[in-house]
Amino acid sequence: MRKTSIAGCALPGLLLGVCFAATAAQPQDSRSATHKPAIDAKTGRLLRPLTLHERQDMAAKVASRQRLVKQPRTVAEAKPTLVQQADGSAAMQVPTELWSHLAAQTDAQGRVQVREFEGNDLPVVQQEGSTHE
């Protein structure tokens, strides 16, 4: 009786060990094959300007993620999300009109300029290239 209970526990443990070893043996790259860095980590400058296709692809990914999140836009819409915690503190979702936004743009010298905007005052995006061509 004792031999079957030890074997019954050892066999599943052995199988799990083999599965974990096989999974751990596969190298995992932290970056995907399609990842293309646009900013140099050492200097903080753009390595190259993003193409129109890359910008549109990034914008589409952000838009698809934002569709899943139901964030209140005004304080009135955020009030129903107010929750009283057990310790007496309160929590609620912050409406988008109270968010601050950051915008980064490359200046003529190649430096990245970062500006902050409050609430719903979004920056005007300037397109690259000259309009006089």
mmCIF file of C-alpha atoms in Angstrom:
data_model
loop_
_atom_site.group_PDB
_atom_site.id
_atom_site.type_symbol
_atom_site.label_atom_id
_atom_site.label_comp_id
_atom_site.label_asym_id
_atom_site.label_seq_id
_atom_site.Cartn_x
_atom_site.Cartn_y
_atom_site.Cartn_z
ATOM 1 C CA MET A 1 0.000 0.000 0.000
ATOM 2 C CA ARG A 2 2.787 2.374 0.903
ATOM 3 C CA LYS A 3 4.610 1.777 -2.393
ATOM 4 C CA THR A 4 1.627 2.775 -4.524
ATOM 5 C CA SER A 5 1.072 6.042 -2.651
ATOM 6 C CA ILE A 6 4.712 7.084 -3.091
ATOM 7 C CA ALA A 7 4.610 6.155 -6.771
ATOM 8 C CA GLY A 8 1.286 7.975 -7.155
ATOM 9 C CA CYS A 9 2.861 11.194 -5.852
ATOM 10 C CA ALA A 10 6.234 10.801 -7.517
ATOM 11 C CA LEU A 11 4.931 10.267 -11.046
ATOM 12 C CA PRO A 12 2.942 13.540 -11.304
ATOM 13 C CA GLY A 13 5.835 15.395 -9.672
ATOM 14 C CA LEU A 14 8.261 13.943 -12.199
ATOM 15 C CA LEU A 15 5.994 14.905 -15.105
ATOM 16 C CA LEU A 16 5.648 18.461 -13.822
ATOM 17 C CA GLY A 17 9.414 18.708 -13.439
ATOM 18 C CA VAL A 18 9.941 17.585 -17.032
ATOM 19 C CA CYS A 19 7.372 20.117 -18.293
ATOM 20 C CA PHE A 20 8.972 22.980 -16.355
ATOM 21 C CA ALA A 21 12.444 21.993 -17.549
ATOM 22 C CA ALA A 22 11.292 21.922 -21.179
ATOM 23 C CA THR A 23 9.675 25.333 -20.830
ATOM 24 C CA ALA A 24 12.698 26.842 -19.088
ATOM 25 C CA ALA A 25 15.064 25.498 -21.753
ATOM 26 C CA GLN A 26 13.484 27.685 -24.435
ATOM 27 C CA PRO A 27 15.174 31.099 -24.639
ATOM 28 C CA GLN A 28 12.737 33.961 -24.351
ATOM 29 C CA ASP A 29 13.619 37.296 -25.860
ATOM 30 C CA SER A 30 12.199 40.278 -24.003
ATOM 31 C CA ARG A 31 11.726 42.102 -27.293
ATOM 32 C CA SER A 32 9.590 40.774 -30.064
ATOM 33 C CA ALA A 33 10.997 40.352 -33.554
ATOM 34 C CA THR A 34 8.930 43.304 -34.775
ATOM 35 C CA HIS A 35 10.118 45.671 -32.016
ATOM 36 C CA LYS A 36 11.999 48.612 -33.516
ATOM 37 C CA PRO A 37 13.255 51.146 -30.990
ATOM 38 C CA ALA A 38 12.818 54.731 -32.108
ATOM 39 C CA ILE A 39 14.702 56.443 -29.259
ATOM 40 C CA ASP A 40 18.332 55.792 -28.370
ATOM 41 C CA ALA A 41 18.543 54.741 -24.718
ATOM 42 C CA LYS A 42 21.913 56.442 -24.170
ATOM 43 C CA THR A 43 21.316 59.839 -25.787
ATOM 44 C CA GLY A 44 17.526 60.060 -25.662
ATOM 45 C CA ARG A 45 17.431 61.169 -29.301
ATOM 46 C CA LEU A 46 15.373 59.702 -32.076
ATOM 47 C CA LEU A 47 17.258 57.044 -34.015
ATOM 48 C CA ARG A 48 15.146 57.693 -37.069
ATOM 49 C CA PRO A 49 11.823 59.334 -37.763
ATOM 50 C CA LEU A 50 8.853 56.984 -37.655
ATOM 51 C CA THR A 51 7.257 56.237 -40.976
ATOM 52 C CA LEU A 52 3.628 57.074 -41.636
ATOM 53 C CA HIS A 53 2.757 53.364 -41.498
ATOM 54 C CA GLU A 54 4.470 52.955 -38.092
ATOM 55 C CA ARG A 55 2.663 55.987 -36.658
ATOM 56 C CA GLN A 56 -0.697 54.746 -37.937
ATOM 57 C CA ASP A 57 -0.002 51.263 -36.551
ATOM 58 C CA MET A 58 0.889 52.670 -33.119
ATOM 59 C CA ALA A 59 -2.208 54.887 -33.113
ATOM 60 C CA ALA A 60 -4.421 51.920 -34.028
ATOM 61 C CA LYS A 61 -2.965 49.830 -31.174
ATOM 62 C CA VAL A 62 -3.569 52.623 -28.663
ATOM 63 C CA ALA A 63 -7.119 53.160 -29.922
ATOM 64 C CA SER A 64 -7.927 49.447 -29.656
ATOM 65 C CA ARG A 65 -6.693 49.375 -26.038
ATOM 66 C CA GLN A 66 -8.658 52.496 -25.153
ATOM 67 C CA ARG A 67 -11.911 50.982 -26.411
ATOM 68 C CA LEU A 68 -11.726 48.430 -23.606
ATOM 69 C CA VAL A 69 -11.378 51.047 -20.857
ATOM 70 C CA LYS A 70 -14.473 52.978 -19.794
ATOM 71 C CA GLN A 71 -12.917 56.094 -18.280
ATOM 72 C CA PRO A 72 -15.214 58.919 -17.122
ATOM 73 C CA ARG A 73 -14.709 62.202 -18.973
ATOM 74 C CA THR A 74 -16.138 64.644 -16.441
ATOM 75 C CA VAL A 75 -16.299 64.891 -12.663
ATOM 76 C CA ALA A 76 -20.054 64.260 -12.813
ATOM 77 C CA GLU A 77 -19.454 60.968 -14.673
ATOM 78 C CA ALA A 78 -16.746 59.987 -12.152
ATOM 79 C CA LYS A 79 -18.845 60.518 -9.002
ATOM 80 C CA PRO A 80 -20.661 57.141 -9.280
ATOM 81 C CA THR A 81 -17.259 55.404 -9.159
ATOM 82 C CA LEU A 82 -16.629 56.759 -5.643
ATOM 83 C CA VAL A 83 -15.956 53.888 -3.227
ATOM 84 C CA GLN A 84 -15.481 54.130 0.539
ATOM 85 C CA GLN A 85 -12.714 51.838 1.790
ATOM 86 C CA ALA A 86 -12.833 49.956 5.088
ATOM 87 C CA ASP A 87 -10.107 52.156 6.571
ATOM 88 C CA GLY A 88 -12.160 55.313 5.924
ATOM 89 C CA SER A 89 -10.361 56.440 2.775
ATOM 90 C CA ALA A 90 -12.156 56.996 -0.510
ATOM 91 C CA ALA A 91 -11.231 56.087 -4.085
ATOM 92 C CA MET A 92 -12.673 56.919 -7.481
ATOM 93 C CA GLN A 93 -11.638 56.967 -11.115
ATOM 94 C CA VAL A 94 -10.038 60.230 -12.191
ATOM 95 C CA PRO A 95 -11.948 61.907 -15.036
ATOM 96 C CA THR A 96 -10.052 62.642 -18.228
ATOM 97 C CA GLU A 97 -10.667 66.381 -17.905
ATOM 98 C CA LEU A 98 -8.315 66.336 -14.884
ATOM 99 C CA TRP A 99 -5.540 64.368 -16.616
ATOM 100 C CA SER A 100 -2.358 66.041 -17.729
ATOM 101 C CA HIS A 101 -0.972 65.068 -21.136
ATOM 102 C CA LEU A 102 2.608 64.959 -22.356
ATOM 103 C CA ALA A 103 3.597 65.574 -25.962
ATOM 104 C CA ALA A 104 7.081 65.000 -27.370
ATOM 105 C CA GLN A 105 8.316 66.557 -30.582
ATOM 106 C CA THR A 106 11.717 66.875 -32.231
ATOM 107 C CA ASP A 107 12.973 70.429 -32.688
ATOM 108 C CA ALA A 108 15.227 71.753 -35.475
ATOM 109 C CA GLN A 109 18.413 70.731 -33.609
ATOM 110 C CA GLY A 110 17.229 67.121 -33.242
ATOM 111 C CA ARG A 111 16.425 67.353 -29.532
ATOM 112 C CA VAL A 112 13.186 65.972 -28.188
ATOM 113 C CA GLN A 113 11.046 68.671 -26.562
ATOM 114 C CA VAL A 114 8.443 67.481 -24.051
ATOM 115 C CA ARG A 115 5.484 69.717 -23.172
ATOM 116 C CA GLU A 116 2.680 69.212 -20.684
ATOM 117 C CA PHE A 117 -0.976 70.027 -21.307
ATOM 118 C CA GLU A 118 -3.770 70.074 -18.739
ATOM 119 C CA GLY A 119 -7.242 68.611 -19.052
ATOM 120 C CA ASN A 120 -8.745 68.373 -22.500
ATOM 121 C CA ASP A 121 -6.304 70.891 -24.039
ATOM 122 C CA LEU A 122 -4.547 68.539 -26.416
ATOM 123 C CA PRO A 123 -1.518 69.704 -28.390
ATOM 124 C CA VAL A 124 -1.645 70.399 -32.099
ATOM 125 C CA VAL A 125 0.513 67.806 -33.852
ATOM 126 C CA GLN A 126 2.813 69.221 -36.488
ATOM 127 C CA GLN A 127 3.494 66.953 -39.444
ATOM 128 C CA GLU A 128 7.070 66.249 -40.488
ATOM 129 C CA GLY A 129 8.351 67.621 -43.749
ATOM 130 C CA SER A 130 7.873 70.882 -45.548
ATOM 131 C CA THR A 131 4.581 71.986 -47.075
ATOM 132 C CA HIS A 132 6.454 74.086 -49.671
ATOM 133 C CA GLU A 133 7.665 71.136 -51.740
#
